[in-house]
XYZ file of C-alpha atoms in Angstrom:
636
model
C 0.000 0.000 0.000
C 1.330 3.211 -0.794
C 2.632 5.637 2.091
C -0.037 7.871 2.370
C 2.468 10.774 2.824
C 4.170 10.063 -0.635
C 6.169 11.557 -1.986
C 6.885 14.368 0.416
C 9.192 13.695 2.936
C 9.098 15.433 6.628
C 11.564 18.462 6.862
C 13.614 18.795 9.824
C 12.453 20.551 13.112
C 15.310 23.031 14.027
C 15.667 24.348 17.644
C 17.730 27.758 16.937
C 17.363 28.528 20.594
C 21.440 28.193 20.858
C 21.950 30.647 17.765
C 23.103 27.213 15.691
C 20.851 24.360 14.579
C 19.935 21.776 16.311
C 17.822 18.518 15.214
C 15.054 17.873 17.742
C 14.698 14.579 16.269
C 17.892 13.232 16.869
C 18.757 15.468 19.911
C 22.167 16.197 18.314
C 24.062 19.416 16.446
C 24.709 18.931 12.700
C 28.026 20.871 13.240
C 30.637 21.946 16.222
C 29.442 25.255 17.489
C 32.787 26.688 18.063
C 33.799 26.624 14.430
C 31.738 24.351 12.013
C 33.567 24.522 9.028
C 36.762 24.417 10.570
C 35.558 20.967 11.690
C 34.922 20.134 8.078
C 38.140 20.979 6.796
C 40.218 19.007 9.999
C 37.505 15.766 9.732
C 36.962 15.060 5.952
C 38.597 17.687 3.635
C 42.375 16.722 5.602
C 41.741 13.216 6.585
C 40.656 12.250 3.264
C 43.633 14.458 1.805
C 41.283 15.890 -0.481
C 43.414 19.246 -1.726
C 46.315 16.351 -2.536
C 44.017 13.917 -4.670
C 42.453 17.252 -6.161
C 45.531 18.769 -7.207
C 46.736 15.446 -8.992
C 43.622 14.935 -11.331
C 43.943 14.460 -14.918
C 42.056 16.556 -17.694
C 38.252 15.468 -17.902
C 38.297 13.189 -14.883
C 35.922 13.398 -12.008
C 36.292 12.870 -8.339
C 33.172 11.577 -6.342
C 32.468 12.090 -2.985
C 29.926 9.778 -1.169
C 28.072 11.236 2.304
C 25.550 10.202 5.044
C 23.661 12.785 6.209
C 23.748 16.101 3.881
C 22.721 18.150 6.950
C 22.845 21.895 6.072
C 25.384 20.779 3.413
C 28.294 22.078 4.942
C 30.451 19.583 3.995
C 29.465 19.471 0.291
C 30.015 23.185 0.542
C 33.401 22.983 1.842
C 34.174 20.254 -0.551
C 32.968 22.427 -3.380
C 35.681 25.018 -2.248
C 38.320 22.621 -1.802
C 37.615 21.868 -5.443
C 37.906 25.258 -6.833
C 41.238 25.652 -4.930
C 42.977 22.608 -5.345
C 41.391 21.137 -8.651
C 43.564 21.303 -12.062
C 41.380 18.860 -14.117
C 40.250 21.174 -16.605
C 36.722 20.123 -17.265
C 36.687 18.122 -14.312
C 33.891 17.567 -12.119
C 33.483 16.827 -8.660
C 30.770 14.332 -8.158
C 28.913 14.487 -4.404
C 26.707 11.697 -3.561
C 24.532 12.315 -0.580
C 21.895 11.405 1.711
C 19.042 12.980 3.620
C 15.988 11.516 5.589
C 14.834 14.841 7.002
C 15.967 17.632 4.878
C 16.353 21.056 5.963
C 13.463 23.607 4.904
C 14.685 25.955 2.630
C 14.745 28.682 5.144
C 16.383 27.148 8.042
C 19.228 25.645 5.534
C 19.646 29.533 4.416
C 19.605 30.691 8.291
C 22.206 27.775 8.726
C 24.750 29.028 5.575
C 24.901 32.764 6.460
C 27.549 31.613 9.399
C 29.922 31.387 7.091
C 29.934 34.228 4.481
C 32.854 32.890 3.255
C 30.864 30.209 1.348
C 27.933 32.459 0.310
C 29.109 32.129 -3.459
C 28.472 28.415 -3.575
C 25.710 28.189 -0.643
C 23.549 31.103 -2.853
C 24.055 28.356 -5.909
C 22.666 25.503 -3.327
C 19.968 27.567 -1.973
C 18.589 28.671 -5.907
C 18.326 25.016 -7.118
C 17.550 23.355 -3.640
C 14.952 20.642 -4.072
C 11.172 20.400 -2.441
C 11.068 17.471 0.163
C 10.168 14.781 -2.233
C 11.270 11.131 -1.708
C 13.525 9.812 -3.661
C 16.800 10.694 -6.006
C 17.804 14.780 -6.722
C 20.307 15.783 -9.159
C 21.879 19.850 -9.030
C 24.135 20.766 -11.862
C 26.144 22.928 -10.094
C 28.683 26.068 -11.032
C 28.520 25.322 -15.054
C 28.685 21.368 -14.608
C 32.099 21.481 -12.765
C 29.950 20.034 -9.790
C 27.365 17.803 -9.012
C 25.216 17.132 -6.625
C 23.387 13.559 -6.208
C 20.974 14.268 -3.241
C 18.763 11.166 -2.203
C 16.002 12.512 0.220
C 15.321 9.055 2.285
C 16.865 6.239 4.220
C 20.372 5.809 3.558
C 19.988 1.754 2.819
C 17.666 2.471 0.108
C 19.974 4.879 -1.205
C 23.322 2.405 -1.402
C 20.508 0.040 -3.109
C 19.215 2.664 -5.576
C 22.233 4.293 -6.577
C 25.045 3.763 -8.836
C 28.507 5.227 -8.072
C 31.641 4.438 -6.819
C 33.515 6.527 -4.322
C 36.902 7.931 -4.441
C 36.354 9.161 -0.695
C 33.781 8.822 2.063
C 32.215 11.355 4.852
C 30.211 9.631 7.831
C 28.482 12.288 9.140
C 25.099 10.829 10.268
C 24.552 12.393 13.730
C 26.643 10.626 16.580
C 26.273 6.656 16.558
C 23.923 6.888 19.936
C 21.709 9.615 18.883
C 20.946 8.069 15.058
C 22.294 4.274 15.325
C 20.474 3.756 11.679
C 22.746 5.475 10.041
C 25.893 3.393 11.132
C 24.611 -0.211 10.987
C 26.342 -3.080 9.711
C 24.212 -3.103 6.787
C 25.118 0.603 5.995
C 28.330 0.132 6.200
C 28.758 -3.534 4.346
C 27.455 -1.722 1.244
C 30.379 0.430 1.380
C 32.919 -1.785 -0.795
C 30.737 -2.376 -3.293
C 30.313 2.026 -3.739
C 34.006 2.313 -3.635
C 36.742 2.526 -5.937
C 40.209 0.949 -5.376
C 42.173 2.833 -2.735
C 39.098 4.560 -1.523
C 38.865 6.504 1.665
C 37.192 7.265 4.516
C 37.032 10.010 7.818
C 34.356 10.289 10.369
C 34.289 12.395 13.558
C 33.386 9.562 15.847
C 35.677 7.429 17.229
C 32.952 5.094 18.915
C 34.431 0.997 18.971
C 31.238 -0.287 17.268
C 31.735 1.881 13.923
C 35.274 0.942 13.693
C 34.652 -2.713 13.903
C 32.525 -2.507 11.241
C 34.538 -0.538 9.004
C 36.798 -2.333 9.489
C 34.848 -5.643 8.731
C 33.790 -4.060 5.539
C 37.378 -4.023 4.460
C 38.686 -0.541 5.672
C 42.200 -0.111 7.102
C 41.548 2.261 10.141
C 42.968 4.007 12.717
C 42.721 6.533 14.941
C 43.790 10.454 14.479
C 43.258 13.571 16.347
C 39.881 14.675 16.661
C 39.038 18.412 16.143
C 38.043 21.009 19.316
C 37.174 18.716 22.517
C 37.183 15.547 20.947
C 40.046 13.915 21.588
C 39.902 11.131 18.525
C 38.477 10.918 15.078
C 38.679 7.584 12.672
C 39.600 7.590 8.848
C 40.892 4.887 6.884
C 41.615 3.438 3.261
C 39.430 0.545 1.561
C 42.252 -2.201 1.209
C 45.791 -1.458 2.177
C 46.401 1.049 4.856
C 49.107 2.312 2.403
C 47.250 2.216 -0.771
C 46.990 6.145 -2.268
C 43.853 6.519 -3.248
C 45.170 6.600 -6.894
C 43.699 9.412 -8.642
C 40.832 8.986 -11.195
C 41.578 8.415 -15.048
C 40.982 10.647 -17.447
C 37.661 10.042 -19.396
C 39.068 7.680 -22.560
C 36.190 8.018 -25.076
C 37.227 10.130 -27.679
C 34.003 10.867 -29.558
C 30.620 10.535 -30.007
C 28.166 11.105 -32.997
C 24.893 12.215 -31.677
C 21.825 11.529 -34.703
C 18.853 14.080 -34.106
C 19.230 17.349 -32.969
C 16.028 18.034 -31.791
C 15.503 18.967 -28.188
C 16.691 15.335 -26.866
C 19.817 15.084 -29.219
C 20.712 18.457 -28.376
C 20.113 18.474 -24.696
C 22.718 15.391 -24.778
C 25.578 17.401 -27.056
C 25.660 19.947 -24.783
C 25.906 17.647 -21.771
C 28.588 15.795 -23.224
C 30.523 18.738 -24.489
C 30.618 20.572 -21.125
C 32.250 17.264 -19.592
C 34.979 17.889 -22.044
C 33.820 15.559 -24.337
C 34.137 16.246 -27.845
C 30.747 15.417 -30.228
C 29.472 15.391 -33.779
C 25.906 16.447 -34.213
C 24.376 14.750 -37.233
C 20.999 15.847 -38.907
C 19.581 15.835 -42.005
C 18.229 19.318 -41.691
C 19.717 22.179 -42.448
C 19.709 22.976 -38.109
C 18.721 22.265 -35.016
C 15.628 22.046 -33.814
C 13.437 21.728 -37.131
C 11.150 18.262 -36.499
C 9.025 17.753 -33.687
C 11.022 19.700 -31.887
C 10.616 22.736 -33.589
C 7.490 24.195 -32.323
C 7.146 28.258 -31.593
C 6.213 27.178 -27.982
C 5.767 24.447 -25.490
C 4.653 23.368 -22.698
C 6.308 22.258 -19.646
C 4.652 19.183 -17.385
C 3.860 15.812 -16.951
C 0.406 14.420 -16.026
C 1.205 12.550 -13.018
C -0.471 8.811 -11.945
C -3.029 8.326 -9.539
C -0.599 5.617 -7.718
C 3.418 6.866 -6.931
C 4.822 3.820 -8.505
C 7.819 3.969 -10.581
C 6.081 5.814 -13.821
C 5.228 8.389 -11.333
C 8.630 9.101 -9.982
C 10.176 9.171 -13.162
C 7.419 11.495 -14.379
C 8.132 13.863 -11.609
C 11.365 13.762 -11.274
C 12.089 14.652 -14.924
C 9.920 17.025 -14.105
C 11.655 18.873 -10.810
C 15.131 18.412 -12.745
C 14.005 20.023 -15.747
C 12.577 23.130 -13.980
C 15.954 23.522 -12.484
C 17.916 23.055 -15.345
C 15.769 25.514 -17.843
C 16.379 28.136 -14.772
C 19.636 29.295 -16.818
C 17.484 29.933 -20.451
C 14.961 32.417 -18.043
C 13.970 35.118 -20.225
C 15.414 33.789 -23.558
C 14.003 30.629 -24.594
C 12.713 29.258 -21.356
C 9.141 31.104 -19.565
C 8.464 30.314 -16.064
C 4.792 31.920 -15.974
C 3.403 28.315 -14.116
C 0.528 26.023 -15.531
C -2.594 25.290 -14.701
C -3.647 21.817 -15.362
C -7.323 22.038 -15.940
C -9.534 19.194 -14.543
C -11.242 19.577 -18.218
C -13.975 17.017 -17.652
C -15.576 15.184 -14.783
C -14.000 12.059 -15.178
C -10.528 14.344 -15.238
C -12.056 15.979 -11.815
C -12.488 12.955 -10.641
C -8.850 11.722 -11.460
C -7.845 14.728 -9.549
C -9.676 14.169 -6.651
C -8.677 10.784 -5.945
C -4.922 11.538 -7.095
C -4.634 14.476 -4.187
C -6.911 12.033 -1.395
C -3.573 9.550 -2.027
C -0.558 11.644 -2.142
C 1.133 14.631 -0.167
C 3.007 16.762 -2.755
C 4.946 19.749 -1.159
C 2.648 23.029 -2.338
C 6.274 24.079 -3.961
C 5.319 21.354 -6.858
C 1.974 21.134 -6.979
C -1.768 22.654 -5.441
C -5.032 21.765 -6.079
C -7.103 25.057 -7.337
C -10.499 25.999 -7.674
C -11.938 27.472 -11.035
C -11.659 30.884 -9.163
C -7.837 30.334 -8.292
C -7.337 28.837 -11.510
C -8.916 31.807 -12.856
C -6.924 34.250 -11.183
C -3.708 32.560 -11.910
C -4.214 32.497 -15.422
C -5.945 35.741 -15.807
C -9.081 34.945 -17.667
C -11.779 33.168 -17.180
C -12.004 29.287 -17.030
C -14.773 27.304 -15.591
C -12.819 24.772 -14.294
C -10.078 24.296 -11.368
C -7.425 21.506 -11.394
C -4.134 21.426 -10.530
C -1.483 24.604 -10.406
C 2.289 24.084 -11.432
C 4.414 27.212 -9.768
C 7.508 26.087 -11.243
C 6.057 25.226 -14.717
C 5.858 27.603 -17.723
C 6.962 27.446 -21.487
C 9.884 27.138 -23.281
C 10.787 28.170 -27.032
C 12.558 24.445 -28.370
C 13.702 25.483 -32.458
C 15.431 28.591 -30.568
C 16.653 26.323 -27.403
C 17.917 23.584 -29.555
C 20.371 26.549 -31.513
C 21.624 27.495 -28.572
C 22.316 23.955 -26.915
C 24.627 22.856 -29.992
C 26.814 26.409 -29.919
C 29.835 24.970 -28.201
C 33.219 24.692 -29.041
C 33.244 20.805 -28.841
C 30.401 20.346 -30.604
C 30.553 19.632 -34.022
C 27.796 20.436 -36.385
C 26.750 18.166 -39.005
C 23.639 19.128 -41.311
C 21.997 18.308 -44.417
C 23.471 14.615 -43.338
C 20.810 11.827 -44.391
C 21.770 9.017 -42.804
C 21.628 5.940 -44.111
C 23.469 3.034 -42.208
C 25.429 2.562 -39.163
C 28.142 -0.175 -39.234
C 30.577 -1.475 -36.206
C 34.644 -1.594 -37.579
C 37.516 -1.856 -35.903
C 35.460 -1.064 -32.513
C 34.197 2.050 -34.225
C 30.904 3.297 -36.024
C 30.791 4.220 -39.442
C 27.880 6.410 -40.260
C 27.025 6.541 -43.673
C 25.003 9.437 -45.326
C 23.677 10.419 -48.827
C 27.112 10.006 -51.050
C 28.830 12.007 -48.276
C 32.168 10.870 -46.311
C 31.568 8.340 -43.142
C 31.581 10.223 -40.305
C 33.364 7.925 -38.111
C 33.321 7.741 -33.920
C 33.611 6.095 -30.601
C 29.801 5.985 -29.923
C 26.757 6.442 -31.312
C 24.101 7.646 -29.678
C 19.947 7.524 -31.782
C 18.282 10.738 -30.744
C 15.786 10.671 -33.893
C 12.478 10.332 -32.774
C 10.218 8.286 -34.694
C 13.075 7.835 -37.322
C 15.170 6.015 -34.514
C 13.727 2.207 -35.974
C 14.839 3.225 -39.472
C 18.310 3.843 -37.973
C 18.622 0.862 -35.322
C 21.491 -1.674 -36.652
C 19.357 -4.936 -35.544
C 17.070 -6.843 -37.679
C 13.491 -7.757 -36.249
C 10.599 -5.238 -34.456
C 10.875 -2.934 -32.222
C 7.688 -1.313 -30.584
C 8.137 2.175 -31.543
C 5.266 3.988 -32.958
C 5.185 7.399 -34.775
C 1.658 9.779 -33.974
C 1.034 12.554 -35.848
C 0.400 15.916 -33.711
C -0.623 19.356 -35.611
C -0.526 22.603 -33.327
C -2.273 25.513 -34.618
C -0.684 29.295 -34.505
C -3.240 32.125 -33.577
C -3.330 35.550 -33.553
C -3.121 36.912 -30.087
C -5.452 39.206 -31.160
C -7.995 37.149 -31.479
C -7.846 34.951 -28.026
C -8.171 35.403 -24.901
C -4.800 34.305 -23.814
C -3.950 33.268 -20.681
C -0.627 34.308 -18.311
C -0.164 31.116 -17.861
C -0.287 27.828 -19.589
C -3.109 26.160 -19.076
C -3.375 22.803 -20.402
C -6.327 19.684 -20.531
C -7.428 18.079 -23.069
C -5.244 20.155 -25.075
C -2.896 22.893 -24.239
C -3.154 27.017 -24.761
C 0.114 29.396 -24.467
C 0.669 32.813 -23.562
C 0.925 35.651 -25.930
C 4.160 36.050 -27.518
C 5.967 37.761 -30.328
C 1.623 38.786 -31.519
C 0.989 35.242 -31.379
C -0.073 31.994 -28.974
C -0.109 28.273 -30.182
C -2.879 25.837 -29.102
C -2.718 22.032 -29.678
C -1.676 19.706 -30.411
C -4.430 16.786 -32.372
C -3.025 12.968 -31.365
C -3.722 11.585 -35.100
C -3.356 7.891 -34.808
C -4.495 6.710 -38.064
C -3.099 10.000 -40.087
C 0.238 10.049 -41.283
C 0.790 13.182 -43.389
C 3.246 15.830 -42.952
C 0.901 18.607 -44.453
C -1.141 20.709 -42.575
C -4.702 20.340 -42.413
C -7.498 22.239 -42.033
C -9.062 19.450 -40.078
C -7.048 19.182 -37.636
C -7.118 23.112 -37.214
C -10.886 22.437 -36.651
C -10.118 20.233 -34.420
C -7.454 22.514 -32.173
C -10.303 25.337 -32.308
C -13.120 22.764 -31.062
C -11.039 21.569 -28.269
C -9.962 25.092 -27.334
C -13.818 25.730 -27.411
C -14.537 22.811 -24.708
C -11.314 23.268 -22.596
C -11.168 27.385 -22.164
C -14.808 28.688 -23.414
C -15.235 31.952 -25.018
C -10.932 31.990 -25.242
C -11.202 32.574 -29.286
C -12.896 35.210 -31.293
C -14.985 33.441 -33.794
C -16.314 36.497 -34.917
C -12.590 37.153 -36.486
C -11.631 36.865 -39.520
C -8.415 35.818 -38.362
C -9.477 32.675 -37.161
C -10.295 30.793 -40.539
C -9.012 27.276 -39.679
C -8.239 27.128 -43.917
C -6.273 30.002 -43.056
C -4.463 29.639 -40.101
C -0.611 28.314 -39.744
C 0.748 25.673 -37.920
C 3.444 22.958 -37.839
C 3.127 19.343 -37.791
C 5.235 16.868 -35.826
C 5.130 13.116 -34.955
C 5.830 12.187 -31.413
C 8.234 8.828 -31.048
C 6.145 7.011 -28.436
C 6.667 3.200 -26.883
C 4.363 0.387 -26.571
C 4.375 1.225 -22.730
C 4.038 5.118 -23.430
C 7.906 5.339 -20.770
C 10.525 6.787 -22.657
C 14.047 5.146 -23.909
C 17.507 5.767 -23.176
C 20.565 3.236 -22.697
C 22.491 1.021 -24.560
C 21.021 -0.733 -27.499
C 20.147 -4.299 -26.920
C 19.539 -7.211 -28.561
C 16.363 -9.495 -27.796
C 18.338 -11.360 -25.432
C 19.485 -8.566 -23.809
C 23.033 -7.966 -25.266
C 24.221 -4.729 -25.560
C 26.079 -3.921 -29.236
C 29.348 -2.289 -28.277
C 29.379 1.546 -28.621
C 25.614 2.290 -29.424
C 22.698 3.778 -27.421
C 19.073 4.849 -28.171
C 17.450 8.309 -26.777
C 13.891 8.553 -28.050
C 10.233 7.716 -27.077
C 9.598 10.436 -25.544
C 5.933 11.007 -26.907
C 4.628 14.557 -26.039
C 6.507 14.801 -23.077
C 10.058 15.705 -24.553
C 10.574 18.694 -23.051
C 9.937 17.678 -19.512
C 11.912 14.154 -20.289
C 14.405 15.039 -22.353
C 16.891 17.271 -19.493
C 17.208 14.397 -16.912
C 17.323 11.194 -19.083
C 20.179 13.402 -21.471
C 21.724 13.712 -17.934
C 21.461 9.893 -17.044
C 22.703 9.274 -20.846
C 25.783 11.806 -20.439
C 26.262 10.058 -16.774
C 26.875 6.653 -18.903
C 28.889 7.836 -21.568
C 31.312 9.701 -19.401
C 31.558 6.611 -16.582
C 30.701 9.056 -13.705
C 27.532 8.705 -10.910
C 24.587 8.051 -12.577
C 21.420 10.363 -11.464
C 18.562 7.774 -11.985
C 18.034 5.236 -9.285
C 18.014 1.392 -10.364
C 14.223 1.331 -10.246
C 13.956 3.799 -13.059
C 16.543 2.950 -14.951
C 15.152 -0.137 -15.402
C 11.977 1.656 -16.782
C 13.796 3.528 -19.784
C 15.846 0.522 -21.188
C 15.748 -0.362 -24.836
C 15.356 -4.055 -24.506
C 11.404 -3.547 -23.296
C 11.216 -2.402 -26.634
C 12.235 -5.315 -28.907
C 8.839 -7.319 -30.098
C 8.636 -10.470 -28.292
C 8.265 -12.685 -31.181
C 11.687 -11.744 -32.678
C 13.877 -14.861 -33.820
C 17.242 -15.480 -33.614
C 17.737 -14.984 -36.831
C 16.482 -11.709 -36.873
C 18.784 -10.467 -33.928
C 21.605 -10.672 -36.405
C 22.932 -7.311 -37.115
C 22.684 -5.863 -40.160
């Protein structure tokens, strides 16, 4: 049965009566009140030798850090500085993996930073891209992708279960042993190893018998060292060998990757891999990025979230939360934070509504439920409906968003490329085109949309299927638009640039790339239904054998879930060097950030921000039709 406060999670409850915080839960500090950050820097920056290891990283390597108990993220903080001191791994990033049961509130974790203004430059970065108190995994690109942040709001043994990294170095900061014994358990601390690279360490301000036992059960060399203030000891350690280095991370060894599709997905993924130093070749047959289904004058932002948080659910919302974080750097240009309104457009919707808020608690910061006045109000005209209000949603401008993704010096442009075959050589990919030149690369990653089966080097069926959507372009004039999107049965924009787009039509038996008046009908009728008395009829600028538009085909899966992973076959072996990004139905937008993210994650060999669970949900091999043969698995 689900938890009936899913998916929030309960904040902390700070007692400032001292001037410093401190957890009534635990009856504990979450830092030295003489000098917290000075205790940082003695327990886990020194111990772990962190300035050292920084100092001696190679060009495009990454450094992870893995953490119980993110606290008021003072040590990530301090870590953070440590890197921009000590760090020469030009585009390098520092990878921090940690976890939180009771998360500050956004308040109290500002109240906490301001003690030391030293560290207002990264805390203010923290602070604008902090997450609500939802369950489950958090990723925060961080200071132009030079840091990371993998924050898992829950208990700590379903985050070593869920997550996928391995640490070069280890803070235990939990609350002291006796005050939060979950957090140090043999169980805890047995999943260590198996998180851990070679040589990695390991520093913790208790000294208590118990956790060094453990530790070292787990395989840890320990020993004591001086403890910082009053306490007289502290333990740190190495994974192995007592003597082993901690040998520094490898540079990243992939030397190129051909992404094919730059729409929103394929460009989203470019980018990602270019600012982790990685160099890519963007291959499309149009003449630039952005042009397909991607290329629409607007769209929305959201997700329409299930009754039941199961895994569609969280994958839904956190693509969601990430993507409103990561658009926050487009504000103004291509990206429109005005919120949504998610209209309850019929009473079976209502009703979907009603029971979906009756079984989960989502922080207000997310999501509300709104009467047809509030709705109203929000949007700024009339609707006769209420639903559910997005703060953090808005609209984003993709053709122009796409442009700017790919305009990066290790990005590599490739147009008016028709691809025509991909073949394996030499442990490379040859891409073939229309008589030009192979392009030829390390990887290969399919970001065309409902092209991608065309393109897939694997005989036999895959259960991709491409729906036609038309959106219609309207004369602001002549609606009533809203100031904010407000979406149902179909979807309606604000005003911009004179005009607003409504759509899109879901045309599953129509298959033309023309426009048609039809389905302009069609956009106009539901417009009609979902926002009444929104369009003008009486103007002669609404003529739907007049009117312009675009249409696009959405990529979507048997199971409607997105792809993205290596490419299988049907028995679930992966072909060397090749991965698929599509599916993504009419939900690219909200999708496309956090999955490019988990993609870039794979590529590069660093943490990866999806949790088992959902990675699981978006791998190719669901895909392949079950009634493939073995003679059809042969590649091309």
């Amino acid at each position: 049965m689900t938890d009936p406060r899913l998916p929030s999670v309960e904040n902390a409850d700070i007692d400032w009566s001292s001037g410093a915080p401190h957890c009534r839960r635990f009856g504990d500090v979450y830092f030295c009140r003489e000098n917290g950050l000075e205790e940082t820097r003695h327990v886990f920056i020194s111990q772990n030798r962190l300035h050292e290891r920084f100092s001696s990283l190679l060009t495009a390597s990454s450094f992870v850090i893995a953490e119980t108990g993110f606290g008021t993220g003072l040590n990530f903080l301090a870590a953070w500085q440590a890197w921009d001191q000590s760090s020469t791994a030009s585009n390098g990033c520092l990878h921090f993996v940690s976890v939180e049961s009771h998360p500050l509130t956004p308040d109290d974790l500002a109240r906490a930073l301001t003690m030391w203004p030293e560290l207002k430059v990264y805390a203010d970065q923290l602070l604008e891209q902090y997450p609500a108190p939802v369950s489950g995994t958090h990723r925060l690109v961080l200071a132009g992708g030079r840091v990371r942040l993998t924050l898992f709001f829950g208990d700590v043994v379903d985050a070593w279960r869920e997550l996928d990294f391995q640490a070069d170095a280890w803070f235990l900061d939990g609350f002291a042993p006796a005050k939060n014994p979950g957090m140090w358990t043999s169980e805890v601390i047995d999943a260590m190893p198996g998180h851990s690279k070679p040589g990695a360490t390991v520093a913790t301000f208790t000294s208590v018998g118990e956790v060094r036992r453990r530790l070292i059960a787990a395989g840890f060399a320990m020993r004591k060292a001086p403890g910082f203030g009053q306490k007289w000891d502290m333990l740190t350690g190495t994974l192995g060998d007592a003597t082993s280095p901690g040998t520094p991370p490898a540079a990243n060894d992939v030397e190129s990757i051909a992404i094919i599709g730059a729409g929103v997905a394929g460009s989203l993924l470019a980018r990602n891999l270019a600012e982790r130093g990685l160099h890519v070749t963007v291959i499309d047959q149009a003449q630039e990025a952005g042009t397909a289904a991607s290329g629409n004058i607007q769209g929305a932002l959201y997700v329409k979230l299930g009754i039941e948080f199961n895994d569609q659910a969280k994958l839904g919302l956190s693509s969601l939360l990430f993507s409103q974080r990561y658009y926050q750097q487009f504000g103004g240009e291509h990206w429109h934070p005005s919120g949504l309104v998610q209209l309850a457009h019929s009473d079976s919707e209502q009703d979907r509504q009603n029971r979906f808020i009756a079984r989960n608690d989502y922080p207000s910061a997310v999501l509300q439920q709104i009467s047809p006045e509030q709705a109203s109000e929000l949007a700024g005209i009339p609707l006769t409906r209420g639903g559910l209000w997005f703060p953090r949603s808005g609209w984003l401008e993709p053709g122009g968003l796409c442009r700017a993704l790919i305009e990066h010096e290790r990005i590599f442009q490739c147009f008016g490329f028709d691809v025509h075959r991909l073949t394996p050589c030499n442990g490379k990919w040859h891409i073939a085109g229309n008589g030009e030149q192979d392009v030829v690369v390390d990887r290969v990653v399919i970001c065309a949309g409902h092209q991608t089966p065309d393109l897939i080097p694997l005989k036999g069926g895959f259960r991709f299927r491409a729906i036609r959507g038309q959106v219609t372009h309207l004369p602001a004039k002549a609606v009533n638009c809203p100031d904010v999107v407000v979406c149902g049965s179909g979807y309606l924009n604000p005003a911009h640039g004179g005009m607003t787009l409504a759509g899109a039509t879901f045309d599953l038996h129509d298959s033309s790339p023309t426009l048609s008046t039809e389905s302009h009908r069609d956009n106009l009728s539901m417009l009609d239904a979902m926002v009444p008395g929104s369009v003008n009829r009486d103007s002669g600028d609404v003529d739907p054998a007049k009117l312009d538009g675009k249409v696009g085909f959405r990529c979507t899966t048997h199971d409607y879930q997105p792809v993205a992973g290596p490419l299988v076959d049907a028995y679930g072996q992966p072909l060397e060097g090749i991965n698929l990004f599509t599916g993504l139905g009419s939900k690219g937008l909200s999708y496309a950030p956090l999955l490019a993210e988990y993609l870039a994650d794979r590529l590069s060999g660093q943490p990866v921000c999806l949790p088992g669970s959902l990675a699981k949900r978006v791998a190719t091999g669901r895909c392949h039709r079950v009634e493939i043969t073995e003679q059809e698995t042969i590649s091309a």
